Tab-separated table of C-alpha atoms and ligand atoms in Angstrom:
chain	number	residue	atom	x	y	z
A	1	MET	CA	-32.563	-51.265	86.317
A	2	ASN	CA	-30.675	-49.096	88.846
A	3	ILE	CA	-31.717	-49.344	92.485
A	4	LEU	CA	-30.796	-46.823	95.166
A	5	GLY	CA	-30.239	-48.575	98.510
A	6	ILE	CA	-30.601	-46.872	101.893
A	7	GLU	CA	-29.477	-48.326	105.244
A	8	THR	CA	-30.255	-46.616	108.567
A	9	SER	CA	-31.164	-49.474	110.920
A	10	CYS	CA	-28.569	-48.721	113.588
A	11	ASP	CA	-25.459	-46.557	113.724
A	12	GLU	CA	-24.403	-46.400	110.078
A	13	THR	CA	-25.947	-44.089	107.489
A	14	ALA	CA	-25.293	-45.791	104.167
A	15	VAL	CA	-26.260	-45.249	100.543
A	16	ALA	CA	-25.468	-47.323	97.444
A	17	VAL	CA	-26.602	-47.903	93.885
A	18	TYR	CA	-26.776	-51.341	92.256
A	19	GLY	CA	-27.644	-51.745	88.587
A	20	SER	CA	-28.375	-54.574	86.164
A	21	GLU	CA	-25.593	-53.619	83.774
A	22	ARG	CA	-22.819	-52.287	85.960
A	23	GLY	CA	-23.384	-54.108	89.251
A	24	LEU	CA	-22.405	-52.010	92.256
A	25	ILE	CA	-22.094	-48.465	90.929
A	26	ALA	CA	-21.694	-46.476	94.147
A	27	ASN	CA	-21.316	-47.293	97.815
A	28	HIS	CA	-20.938	-44.890	100.739
A	29	VAL	CA	-20.981	-45.601	104.462
A	30	TYR	CA	-20.902	-42.912	107.108
A	31	THR	CA	-20.444	-44.354	110.586
A	32	GLN	CA	-21.806	-42.714	113.729
A	33	ILE	CA	-19.587	-44.853	115.977
A	34	PRO	CA	-17.509	-41.901	117.314
A	35	LEU	CA	-20.764	-40.197	118.398
A	36	HIS	CA	-21.846	-43.186	120.474
A	37	GLN	CA	-18.454	-44.246	121.798
A	38	GLN	CA	-18.496	-41.906	124.787
A	39	TYR	CA	-21.698	-43.661	125.969
A	40	GLY	CA	-20.290	-47.177	125.508
A	41	GLY	CA	-23.097	-48.197	123.142
A	42	VAL	CA	-25.644	-46.889	120.622
A	43	VAL	CA	-27.923	-44.118	121.935
A	44	PRO	CA	-31.088	-44.488	119.790
A	45	GLU	CA	-32.129	-40.805	119.885
A	46	ILE	CA	-28.660	-39.631	118.852
A	47	ALA	CA	-28.696	-42.243	116.071
A	48	SER	CA	-32.052	-41.035	114.661
A	49	ARG	CA	-31.058	-37.372	114.750
A	50	ASP	CA	-27.753	-38.034	113.050
A	51	HIS	CA	-29.414	-40.096	110.300
A	52	ILE	CA	-31.701	-37.111	109.660
A	53	ARG	CA	-28.676	-34.828	109.419
A	54	LYS	CA	-26.653	-37.093	107.165
A	55	LEU	CA	-28.924	-39.128	104.906
A	56	LEU	CA	-30.025	-36.640	102.229
A	57	PRO	CA	-26.544	-35.090	101.766
A	58	LEU	CA	-25.117	-38.611	101.468
A	59	ILE	CA	-27.672	-39.505	98.788
A	60	GLN	CA	-26.780	-36.328	96.886
A	61	GLN	CA	-23.065	-37.042	97.212
A	62	THR	CA	-23.493	-40.670	96.113
A	63	LEU	CA	-25.453	-39.726	93.010
A	64	SER	CA	-23.181	-36.878	91.976
A	65	GLU	CA	-19.930	-38.823	92.518
A	66	SER	CA	-21.183	-41.636	90.323
A	67	HIS	CA	-22.505	-39.160	87.715
A	68	LEU	CA	-26.078	-40.304	88.213
A	69	SER	CA	-29.199	-38.185	88.483
A	70	LYS	CA	-32.661	-39.044	89.738
A	71	ASN	CA	-33.544	-39.939	86.148
A	72	ASN	CA	-31.133	-42.879	86.334
A	73	ILE	CA	-32.822	-44.381	89.393
A	74	ASP	CA	-35.569	-46.941	88.757
A	75	GLY	CA	-36.416	-47.861	92.352
A	76	ILE	CA	-35.516	-47.245	95.978
A	77	ALA	CA	-34.779	-50.019	98.476
A	78	TYR	CA	-34.478	-49.189	102.156
A	79	THR	CA	-33.945	-51.179	105.331
A	80	GLN	CA	-37.396	-51.492	106.867
A	81	GLY	CA	-36.361	-53.619	109.855
A	82	PRO	CA	-35.317	-55.093	112.174
A	83	GLY	CA	-33.474	-52.309	113.988
A	84	LEU	CA	-33.974	-49.148	116.019
A	85	ILE	CA	-37.439	-47.739	115.338
A	86	GLY	CA	-36.406	-44.065	115.075
A	87	ALA	CA	-33.395	-44.841	112.904
A	88	LEU	CA	-35.475	-47.057	110.599
A	89	MET	CA	-38.168	-44.382	110.331
A	90	VAL	CA	-35.633	-41.894	108.946
A	91	GLY	CA	-34.623	-44.256	106.128
A	92	ALA	CA	-38.219	-45.273	105.417
A	93	SER	CA	-39.448	-41.641	105.325
A	94	VAL	CA	-36.687	-40.462	103.015
A	95	ALA	CA	-37.116	-43.498	100.746
A	96	LYS	CA	-40.872	-43.014	100.483
A	97	GLY	CA	-40.574	-39.257	99.988
A	98	LEU	CA	-38.031	-39.651	97.187
A	99	ALA	CA	-39.963	-42.500	95.575
A	100	TYR	CA	-43.076	-40.330	95.535
A	101	SER	CA	-41.370	-37.273	94.107
A	102	TRP	CA	-39.247	-39.199	91.574
A	103	ASN	CA	-42.227	-41.356	90.611
A	104	VAL	CA	-40.412	-44.663	91.111
A	105	PRO	CA	-41.358	-47.686	93.252
A	106	SER	CA	-39.902	-48.353	96.703
A	107	LEU	CA	-39.363	-51.599	98.574
A	108	GLY	CA	-38.732	-52.241	102.276
A	109	ILE	CA	-35.884	-54.699	102.830
A	110	HIS	CA	-35.183	-57.035	105.752
A	111	HIS	CA	-31.790	-56.083	107.210
A	112	MET	CA	-30.741	-59.687	107.878
A	113	GLU	CA	-31.758	-60.814	104.407
A	114	ALA	CA	-29.575	-58.009	103.080
A	115	HIS	CA	-26.646	-59.276	105.219
A	116	LEU	CA	-27.255	-62.725	103.783
A	117	MET	CA	-27.325	-61.453	100.199
A	118	ALA	CA	-24.147	-59.368	100.642
A	119	VAL	CA	-22.221	-62.432	99.472
A	120	MET	CA	-23.861	-62.044	96.029
A	121	LEU	CA	-21.812	-58.863	95.528
A	122	GLU	CA	-18.655	-61.010	95.363
A	123	GLU	CA	-17.194	-62.400	92.179
A	124	ILE	CA	-17.295	-65.913	93.615
A	125	LYS	CA	-20.815	-66.459	94.883
A	126	PRO	CA	-22.783	-69.501	96.001
A	127	GLU	CA	-25.579	-71.170	94.142
A	128	PHE	CA	-28.820	-71.937	95.951
A	129	PRO	CA	-29.484	-73.838	98.133
A	130	PHE	CA	-26.963	-73.092	100.878
A	131	LEU	CA	-26.539	-73.082	104.630
A	132	ALA	CA	-26.008	-69.621	106.134
A	133	LEU	CA	-24.538	-68.597	109.459
A	134	LEU	CA	-25.677	-65.031	110.109
A	135	VAL	CA	-23.758	-63.455	112.971
A	136	SER	CA	-24.247	-59.787	113.809
A	137	GLY	CA	-24.672	-57.437	116.752
A	138	GLY	CA	-28.357	-58.320	117.045
A	139	HIS	CA	-28.739	-61.797	115.546
A	140	THR	CA	-27.245	-65.292	115.497
A	141	LEU	CA	-29.029	-67.469	112.977
A	142	LEU	CA	-28.405	-70.730	111.140
A	143	ILE	CA	-30.568	-70.762	108.036
A	144	HIS	CA	-31.322	-73.191	105.238
A	145	VAL	CA	-31.573	-70.830	102.272
A	146	ARG	CA	-33.498	-72.437	99.405
A	147	SER	CA	-33.631	-69.314	97.244
A	148	LEU	CA	-34.086	-65.552	97.637
A	149	GLY	CA	-36.924	-65.232	100.149
A	150	GLN	CA	-37.134	-68.937	101.046
A	151	TYR	CA	-35.635	-69.338	104.487
A	152	GLU	CA	-35.880	-72.085	107.073
A	153	ILE	CA	-34.441	-71.028	110.425
A	154	LEU	CA	-32.603	-74.071	111.759
A	155	GLY	CA	-31.119	-72.486	114.874
A	156	GLU	CA	-30.802	-69.197	116.709
A	157	SER	CA	-29.459	-67.759	119.924
A	158	LEU	CA	-31.756	-68.246	122.877
A	159	ASP	CA	-30.249	-65.212	124.622
A	160	ASP	CA	-27.489	-62.779	123.547
A	161	ALA	CA	-26.480	-62.432	119.913
A	162	VAL	CA	-22.866	-63.355	119.287
A	163	GLY	CA	-21.828	-59.776	118.391
A	164	GLU	CA	-23.550	-58.493	121.513
A	165	ALA	CA	-21.593	-60.977	123.664
A	166	PHE	CA	-18.360	-59.801	121.989
A	167	ASP	CA	-19.260	-56.141	122.556
A	168	LYS	CA	-20.262	-56.544	126.205
A	169	THR	CA	-17.132	-58.514	127.071
A	170	ALA	CA	-14.970	-56.042	125.178
A	171	LYS	CA	-16.498	-53.198	127.172
A	172	LEU	CA	-15.629	-54.936	130.462
A	173	LEU	CA	-12.062	-55.328	129.166
A	174	GLY	CA	-11.954	-51.558	128.688
A	175	LEU	CA	-12.125	-51.614	124.879
A	176	PRO	CA	-14.091	-48.926	123.005
A	177	TYR	CA	-17.513	-49.636	121.457
A	178	PRO	CA	-18.143	-51.690	119.313
A	179	GLY	CA	-15.515	-53.954	120.756
A	180	GLY	CA	-15.800	-57.135	118.650
A	181	ALA	CA	-12.936	-56.371	116.279
A	182	ALA	CA	-10.783	-54.865	119.071
A	183	LEU	CA	-11.342	-57.931	121.258
A	184	ALA	CA	-10.357	-60.188	118.354
A	185	LYS	CA	-7.179	-58.143	117.872
A	186	LEU	CA	-6.291	-58.366	121.566
A	187	ALA	CA	-6.986	-62.116	121.478
A	188	GLN	CA	-4.216	-62.595	118.906
A	189	GLN	CA	-1.648	-61.977	121.668
A	190	GLY	CA	-3.401	-64.205	124.206
A	191	ASP	CA	-3.462	-67.879	125.163
A	192	PRO	CA	-6.856	-69.361	124.194
A	193	LYS	CA	-6.303	-72.351	126.507
A	194	ARG	CA	-5.568	-70.322	129.661
A	195	PHE	CA	-9.196	-70.103	130.861
A	196	VAL	CA	-11.741	-72.858	130.358
A	197	PHE	CA	-15.064	-71.241	129.458
A	198	PRO	CA	-18.403	-73.055	129.733
A	199	ARG	CA	-19.630	-74.365	126.404
A	200	PRO	CA	-23.406	-74.525	126.825
A	201	MET	CA	-25.809	-76.273	124.428
A	202	MET	CA	-23.040	-78.471	123.045
A	203	GLY	CA	-24.587	-81.724	124.260
A	204	ARG	CA	-27.955	-80.857	122.761
A	205	SER	CA	-28.728	-82.201	119.335
A	206	ASP	CA	-30.596	-79.056	118.246
A	207	LEU	CA	-28.962	-76.149	116.408
A	208	HIS	CA	-29.624	-73.356	118.902
A	209	PHE	CA	-26.993	-71.232	120.620
A	210	SER	CA	-26.575	-69.599	124.007
A	211	PHE	CA	-23.914	-67.011	124.760
A	212	SER	CA	-25.017	-65.387	128.000
A	213	GLY	CA	-23.243	-68.038	130.121
A	214	MET	CA	-19.940	-67.306	128.389
A	215	LYS	CA	-20.516	-63.580	128.813
A	216	THR	CA	-21.221	-63.980	132.551
A	217	PHE	CA	-18.180	-66.254	132.942
A	218	ALA	CA	-16.059	-63.567	131.271
A	219	ALA	CA	-17.566	-60.865	133.513
A	220	ASN	CA	-16.707	-62.866	136.652
A	221	LEU	CA	-13.222	-63.600	135.368
A	222	ILE	CA	-12.614	-59.922	134.635
A	223	ARG	CA	-13.799	-58.990	138.133
A	224	GLU	CA	-11.622	-61.568	139.859
A	225	THR	CA	-8.450	-61.262	137.780
A	226	GLU	CA	-5.808	-58.565	137.914
A	227	LEU	CA	-6.189	-56.861	134.538
A	228	THR	CA	-2.613	-56.887	133.290
A	229	GLU	CA	-2.182	-56.729	129.510
A	230	LYS	CA	-1.280	-60.431	129.488
A	231	ASN	CA	-4.351	-61.442	131.509
A	232	LYS	CA	-6.637	-59.292	129.368
A	233	ALA	CA	-5.283	-60.877	126.180
A	234	ASP	CA	-5.674	-64.384	127.650
A	235	ILE	CA	-9.295	-63.681	128.667
A	236	ALA	CA	-10.021	-62.279	125.195
A	237	ALA	CA	-8.431	-65.272	123.476
A	238	SER	CA	-10.189	-67.842	125.705
A	239	PHE	CA	-13.533	-66.083	125.263
A	240	GLU	CA	-13.160	-65.855	121.481
A	241	ALA	CA	-12.157	-69.536	121.280
A	242	ALA	CA	-15.244	-70.579	123.268
A	243	ILE	CA	-17.617	-68.516	121.123
A	244	ILE	CA	-16.102	-69.734	117.889
A	245	SER	CA	-16.116	-73.354	118.912
A	246	ALA	CA	-19.848	-73.048	119.739
A	247	LEU	CA	-20.496	-71.607	116.282
A	248	LEU	CA	-18.402	-74.306	114.584
A	249	VAL	CA	-20.031	-77.232	116.369
A	250	LYS	CA	-23.507	-76.118	115.325
A	251	CYS	CA	-22.414	-75.307	111.764
A	252	GLN	CA	-20.897	-78.743	111.389
A	253	ARG	CA	-24.034	-80.371	112.790
A	254	ALA	CA	-26.250	-78.341	110.443
A	255	LEU	CA	-24.113	-79.375	107.465
A	256	GLU	CA	-24.442	-83.027	108.467
A	257	GLN	CA	-28.201	-82.735	108.946
A	258	THR	CA	-28.943	-80.850	105.737
A	259	HIS	CA	-26.232	-82.372	103.471
A	260	LEU	CA	-25.776	-78.883	102.030
A	261	LYS	CA	-22.437	-78.340	100.302
A	262	ASN	CA	-22.291	-74.537	100.333
A	263	LEU	CA	-21.930	-72.475	103.508
A	264	VAL	CA	-22.258	-68.689	103.643
A	265	ILE	CA	-21.190	-66.674	106.668
A	266	ALA	CA	-22.346	-63.083	106.886
A	267	GLY	CA	-23.029	-60.239	109.323
A	268	GLY	CA	-20.540	-58.145	111.298
A	269	VAL	CA	-18.974	-61.041	113.214
A	270	SER	CA	-18.195	-62.852	109.950
A	271	ALA	CA	-15.316	-60.377	109.610
A	272	ASN	CA	-13.647	-62.363	112.426
A	273	GLN	CA	-10.480	-63.933	111.026
A	274	LEU	CA	-10.286	-66.862	113.440
A	275	LEU	CA	-13.882	-67.819	112.627
A	276	ARG	CA	-13.049	-67.736	108.917
A	277	GLN	CA	-9.881	-69.818	109.338
A	278	ARG	CA	-11.596	-72.451	111.444
A	279	LEU	CA	-14.588	-72.659	109.097
A	280	GLN	CA	-12.240	-73.096	106.171
A	281	ILE	CA	-10.797	-76.190	107.864
A	282	ILE	CA	-14.278	-77.635	108.455
A	283	GLY	CA	-15.136	-76.888	104.841
A	284	GLU	CA	-12.072	-78.711	103.543
A	285	LYS	CA	-12.769	-81.732	105.769
A	286	ASN	CA	-16.397	-81.976	104.668
A	287	ALA	CA	-16.031	-80.991	100.997
A	288	VAL	CA	-18.129	-77.902	101.722
A	289	LYS	CA	-17.431	-74.615	99.942
A	290	ILE	CA	-17.331	-71.559	102.203
A	291	PHE	CA	-18.386	-68.124	100.978
A	292	TYR	CA	-18.211	-64.791	102.739
A	293	PRO	CA	-18.660	-61.156	101.837
A	294	GLN	CA	-15.556	-58.952	101.763
A	295	PRO	CA	-15.019	-57.287	105.190
A	296	ALA	CA	-16.632	-53.974	104.130
A	297	PHE	CA	-19.828	-55.841	103.245
A	298	CYS	CA	-19.867	-57.895	106.483
A	299	THR	CA	-20.693	-54.891	108.660
A	300	ASP	CA	-23.615	-52.568	107.926
A	301	ASN	CA	-23.673	-51.059	104.435
A	302	ALA	CA	-26.191	-50.110	101.757
A	303	ALA	CA	-24.654	-52.134	98.919
A	304	MET	CA	-26.336	-55.218	100.367
A	305	VAL	CA	-29.660	-53.344	100.606
A	306	ALA	CA	-29.423	-52.047	97.025
A	307	TYR	CA	-28.579	-55.555	95.755
A	308	THR	CA	-31.428	-57.222	97.676
A	309	GLY	CA	-33.846	-54.530	96.503
A	310	TRP	CA	-32.657	-55.008	92.934
A	311	ALA	CA	-33.091	-58.803	93.127
A	312	ARG	CA	-36.605	-58.499	94.555
A	313	MET	CA	-37.707	-55.620	92.298
A	314	GLN	CA	-36.569	-57.607	89.267
A	315	LYS	CA	-39.244	-60.083	90.280
A	316	GLY	CA	-41.813	-57.275	90.323
A	317	GLN	CA	-41.981	-56.763	94.084
A	318	ARG	CA	-42.779	-53.256	95.337
A	319	ASP	CA	-44.243	-51.549	98.402
A	320	ALA	CA	-48.020	-51.491	98.098
A	321	ASP	CA	-48.375	-47.753	98.825
A	322	PHE	CA	-46.579	-44.678	100.137
A	323	SER	CA	-47.372	-45.221	103.822
A	324	ILE	CA	-44.235	-45.018	105.941
A	325	GLN	CA	-43.696	-48.159	107.975
A	326	ALA	CA	-40.749	-49.496	109.956
A	327	LYS	CA	-40.593	-52.953	111.504
A	328	PRO	CA	-38.239	-52.862	114.516
A	329	ARG	CA	-39.010	-56.545	115.127
A	330	TRP	CA	-39.369	-58.644	112.010
A	331	PRO	CA	-38.720	-62.402	112.197
A	332	MET	CA	-36.889	-63.509	109.090
A	333	ASP	CA	-38.947	-66.617	108.387
A	334	VAL	CA	-42.027	-64.421	107.872
A	335	LEU	CA	-40.462	-63.481	104.516
A	336	THR	CA	-40.934	-67.041	103.289
A	337	SER	CA	-44.691	-66.945	103.642
A	338	GLN	CA	-44.854	-63.383	102.278
A	339	HIS	CA	-43.289	-63.981	98.893
A	340	ASP	CA	-43.405	-67.488	97.531
B	401	KG4	O1	-23.776	-56.622	111.077
B	401	KG4	P1	-23.299	-55.527	111.964
B	401	KG4	O2	-22.451	-54.448	111.389
B	401	KG4	O3	-24.479	-54.801	112.656
B	401	KG4	C1	-25.645	-55.436	113.048
B	401	KG4	O4	-26.530	-55.655	112.179
B	401	KG4	O5	-25.695	-55.801	114.243
B	401	KG4	O6	-22.521	-56.268	113.157
B	401	KG4	C2	-21.849	-55.567	114.133
B	401	KG4	C3	-21.243	-56.548	115.124
B	401	KG4	C4	-20.732	-55.856	116.374
B	401	KG4	O7	-21.200	-56.569	117.502
B	401	KG4	C5	-19.212	-55.971	116.222
B	401	KG4	O8	-18.528	-55.990	117.448
B	401	KG4	C6	-19.087	-57.295	115.499
B	401	KG4	O9	-20.127	-57.249	114.550
B	401	KG4	N1	-17.773	-57.477	114.853
B	401	KG4	C7	-16.893	-58.440	115.197
B	401	KG4	C8	-15.764	-58.268	114.362
B	401	KG4	N2	-15.996	-57.213	113.533
B	401	KG4	C9	-17.248	-56.742	113.840
B	401	KG4	N3	-16.963	-59.414	116.120
B	401	KG4	C10	-15.908	-60.242	116.239
B	401	KG4	N4	-14.788	-60.141	115.493
B	401	KG4	C11	-14.672	-59.186	114.539
B	401	KG4	N5	-13.556	-59.116	113.794
B	402	ZN	ZN1	-26.308	-55.365	110.420
């Protein structure tokens, strides 16, 4: 069974094919980031229009480069939400249109579930159940994953997502959008102990996060400090250290509470090297195995959508009809009650 995956939830147009026999057969990502950079963030209307321009040619290119034709495709999986409504609608419309004309089933995929399942594209993958830390531009979630589609949300951010906090602080430091990776790079030259950031929620026994206090602290610091290269690097390093320690504390607590022995980190921020190094140490101390997708599968891509679609379609799941629906807001735990 070969599944074509389509991702258009934000500012990447991506297409991939995953098959039962050959695994990941094709994978293409076209990023719109340069289009949005001059505005300092994603402009939804520009995103939708560019997805329209790019998606069908990218599907054609993906199929022809991997010597596949429509006859080799047994189903189409597309990101149905959460994300930007216009951008999602482009992917959903193209997926439904192709499914109708090729006479194959389609299936709407949850973007965060796809991020979570990206780790299954690796050679070394976890067995269920596992704890997952999902950290992206829009979400910060700690999840007890019992199996595909069985998710218990243990903790989430009560305000900004971790990637959003990275991006906003990076912007104030004068770094181009999306600034998470650039901020992390700058932080490598800085002193993480120079500025003491607030660490909210640490005293609380629950597993929720809050990042807006750290973001505001960084904003004030940037306003009040002369922005020499050294000061900028020290702010970046201190900010990154505070964010990562908040993530680590809650991960460790979740591992203690659940007694799970496998931890998956996924989503764009899981590309962060310091986060990976520090988690590795926690893993070794607690006899917990850590799994993460390769960097290209941490940020938005369609390989994760094709894989998730393949896994669900193998179980017989399909969209009920050809109506085109996007779900800009779609809580992840709803999936558990949908398919059990
Ligand atoms: O998963 P993703 O590609 O898109 C969403 O679904 O949101 O995540 C993008 C986020 C951005 O906020 C970006 O700045 C952040 O991931 N990011 C990083 C790093 N690489 C990407 N944040 C911190 N350190 C990194 N190395
Ligand atoms: Zn994403």
